[in-house]
Amino acid sequence: MTTLKSKLKEDLTAAIRARDELTSSTLRLTLTAITKEEVGGKTARELSDDEVQKVIAKEAKKRREAAEAFTQGGRTESAEREKAEGAILDAYLPQQLSDDELNAIVGQAVEEAKAAGAEGPRAMGAVMKIVNPKVAGRAEGGRVAATVKKLLAG
């Protein structure tokens, strides 16, 4: 069993013992998503820590999007619960990059792409190939793409 998955299980047990309903339900849903990912496909397999982290990031993103939808729909109580669940999941993810750090990484990648001959908005793919490995798991793809577009346009 991966260390991150075992940590989730240990934290789930602790949350159940502490009668922390929010944490225990959030971790149960996340472990279910991990198990679903493991048995999905042609053969069952054990996920690596990186793959488990991707599942957790996907679950956290779902919580953020649901909180936003609930807020727009005027259901603040449900939105608050989704935000709280997202905060619990964020504790298992690497620290997210700040806007300044992301701009610096993307700026450097834009310079590398320009040096390789890529220019203007069409250089998006080349820049993303350079940036993605550097920010993997520490910045959401949409946020990275928006920053790349902004720096290529400006």
Short mmCIF file of C-alpha atoms in Angstrom, two decimals:
data_model
loop_
_atom_site.label_atom_id
_atom_site.label_comp_id
_atom_site.label_asym_id
_atom_site.label_seq_id
_atom_site.Cartn_x
_atom_site.Cartn_y
_atom_site.Cartn_z
CA MET A 1 0.00 0.00 0.00
CA THR A 2 1.30 3.46 -0.84
CA THR A 3 2.31 5.67 2.04
CA LEU A 4 -0.16 8.41 1.15
CA LYS A 5 -3.05 5.96 0.91
CA SER A 6 -2.11 4.39 4.27
CA LYS A 7 -1.92 7.89 5.81
CA LEU A 8 -5.45 8.58 4.52
CA LYS A 9 -6.67 5.33 6.11
CA GLU A 10 -4.95 6.12 9.43
CA ASP A 11 -6.45 9.63 9.44
CA LEU A 12 -9.86 8.16 8.64
CA THR A 13 -9.61 5.82 11.62
CA ALA A 14 -8.57 8.73 13.86
CA ALA A 15 -11.45 10.88 12.56
CA ILE A 16 -13.96 8.09 13.21
CA ARG A 17 -12.65 7.63 16.75
CA ALA A 18 -12.85 11.39 17.33
CA ARG A 19 -16.41 11.36 15.91
CA ASP A 20 -15.39 14.00 13.34
CA GLU A 21 -18.15 13.47 10.78
CA LEU A 22 -16.88 16.00 8.23
CA THR A 23 -13.34 14.62 8.07
CA SER A 24 -14.41 10.98 8.12
CA SER A 25 -16.96 11.41 5.32
CA THR A 26 -14.48 13.39 3.21
CA LEU A 27 -11.74 10.78 3.64
CA ARG A 28 -14.17 7.94 2.94
CA LEU A 29 -15.21 9.55 -0.34
CA THR A 30 -11.58 10.14 -1.29
CA LEU A 31 -10.55 6.56 -0.47
CA THR A 32 -13.50 5.33 -2.52
CA ALA A 33 -12.33 7.44 -5.48
CA ILE A 34 -8.82 5.98 -5.09
CA THR A 35 -10.18 2.42 -4.99
CA LYS A 36 -12.35 3.13 -8.03
CA GLU A 37 -9.26 4.34 -9.89
CA GLU A 38 -7.33 1.23 -8.83
CA VAL A 39 -9.93 -1.24 -10.08
CA GLY A 40 -10.90 0.76 -13.17
CA GLY A 41 -9.49 -0.40 -16.46
CA LYS A 42 -8.55 -3.89 -17.58
CA THR A 43 -6.62 -5.01 -14.49
CA ALA A 44 -6.68 -3.99 -10.84
CA ARG A 45 -3.47 -2.35 -9.66
CA GLU A 46 -1.99 -0.43 -6.75
CA LEU A 47 -1.67 3.32 -7.34
CA SER A 48 1.63 5.08 -6.69
CA ASP A 49 1.78 8.09 -4.37
CA ASP A 50 1.82 10.43 -7.39
CA GLU A 51 -1.32 8.80 -8.79
CA VAL A 52 -3.03 8.96 -5.39
CA GLN A 53 -2.11 12.63 -5.21
CA LYS A 54 -3.73 13.22 -8.61
CA VAL A 55 -6.94 11.58 -7.39
CA ILE A 56 -6.91 13.76 -4.26
CA ALA A 57 -6.32 16.87 -6.40
CA LYS A 58 -9.24 15.89 -8.63
CA GLU A 59 -11.48 15.42 -5.58
CA ALA A 60 -10.37 18.79 -4.14
CA LYS A 61 -11.14 20.47 -7.48
CA LYS A 62 -14.62 18.92 -7.44
CA ARG A 63 -15.17 20.41 -3.98
CA ARG A 64 -14.07 23.90 -5.12
CA GLU A 65 -16.34 23.76 -8.17
CA ALA A 66 -19.29 22.51 -6.09
CA ALA A 67 -18.75 25.26 -3.51
CA GLU A 68 -18.77 27.84 -6.30
CA ALA A 69 -21.98 26.39 -7.76
CA PHE A 70 -23.68 26.31 -4.36
CA THR A 71 -22.64 29.92 -3.69
CA GLN A 72 -24.09 31.04 -7.03
CA GLY A 73 -27.27 29.10 -6.24
CA GLY A 74 -27.64 30.82 -2.88
CA ARG A 75 -27.03 27.67 -0.82
CA THR A 76 -24.36 29.02 1.54
CA GLU A 77 -24.57 26.14 4.03
CA SER A 78 -23.78 23.56 1.35
CA ALA A 79 -21.06 25.82 -0.07
CA GLU A 80 -19.40 26.10 3.36
CA ARG A 81 -19.39 22.30 3.74
CA GLU A 82 -17.79 21.86 0.31
CA LYS A 83 -15.14 24.47 1.16
CA ALA A 84 -14.40 22.70 4.45
CA GLU A 85 -14.06 19.35 2.66
CA GLY A 86 -11.73 20.99 0.12
CA ALA A 87 -9.59 22.36 2.97
CA ILE A 88 -9.28 18.86 4.47
CA LEU A 89 -8.12 17.46 1.11
CA ASP A 90 -5.70 20.36 0.53
CA ALA A 91 -3.76 19.19 3.60
CA TYR A 92 -2.75 16.07 1.63
CA LEU A 93 -1.58 18.00 -1.44
CA PRO A 94 1.74 19.80 -1.97
CA GLN A 95 1.79 23.53 -1.29
CA GLN A 96 0.25 25.38 -4.25
CA LEU A 97 2.38 27.91 -6.12
CA SER A 98 1.69 31.58 -5.52
CA ASP A 99 0.85 33.81 -8.49
CA ASP A 100 4.34 35.35 -8.38
CA GLU A 101 6.05 31.93 -8.39
CA LEU A 102 3.84 30.73 -11.24
CA ASN A 103 4.51 33.90 -13.26
CA ALA A 104 8.27 33.42 -12.78
CA ILE A 105 8.20 29.79 -13.94
CA VAL A 106 5.97 30.59 -16.93
CA GLY A 107 8.06 33.66 -17.82
CA GLN A 108 11.20 31.52 -17.90
CA ALA A 109 9.43 28.90 -20.06
CA VAL A 110 8.23 31.61 -22.49
CA GLU A 111 11.85 32.78 -22.86
CA GLU A 112 12.99 29.18 -23.51
CA ALA A 113 10.26 28.71 -26.13
CA LYS A 114 11.14 31.99 -27.84
CA ALA A 115 14.80 30.93 -27.91
CA ALA A 116 13.68 27.72 -29.62
CA GLY A 117 11.83 29.75 -32.26
CA ALA A 118 8.23 29.67 -30.95
CA GLU A 119 6.48 33.05 -31.15
CA GLY A 120 3.12 34.55 -30.20
CA PRO A 121 -0.05 32.71 -29.16
CA ARG A 122 0.86 29.70 -31.30
CA ALA A 123 3.73 28.97 -28.90
CA MET A 124 1.21 27.89 -26.24
CA GLY A 125 1.85 24.15 -26.72
CA ALA A 126 5.62 24.53 -26.60
CA VAL A 127 5.44 26.63 -23.43
CA MET A 128 2.99 24.22 -21.74
CA LYS A 129 5.36 21.30 -22.46
CA ILE A 130 8.11 23.16 -20.63
CA VAL A 131 5.92 24.38 -17.73
CA ASN A 132 3.84 21.28 -16.90
CA PRO A 133 6.66 19.11 -15.49
CA LYS A 134 7.87 22.02 -13.34
CA VAL A 135 4.46 22.77 -11.76
CA ALA A 136 2.98 19.25 -11.69
CA GLY A 137 0.57 19.00 -8.78
CA ARG A 138 1.38 22.47 -7.47
CA ALA A 139 -0.87 24.51 -9.79
CA GLU A 140 -4.16 23.78 -11.51
CA GLY A 141 -3.97 23.32 -15.29
CA GLY A 142 -6.49 26.07 -16.06
CA ARG A 143 -4.58 28.54 -13.94
CA VAL A 144 -1.31 27.63 -15.66
CA ALA A 145 -2.88 27.93 -19.13
CA ALA A 146 -4.34 31.36 -18.28
CA THR A 147 -0.94 32.58 -17.10
CA VAL A 148 0.77 31.26 -20.25
CA LYS A 149 -1.81 33.00 -22.48
CA LYS A 150 -1.41 36.25 -20.56
CA LEU A 151 2.40 36.23 -20.83
CA LEU A 152 2.37 35.21 -24.51
CA ALA A 153 -0.11 37.97 -25.36
CA GLY A 154 1.68 40.61 -23.31
#
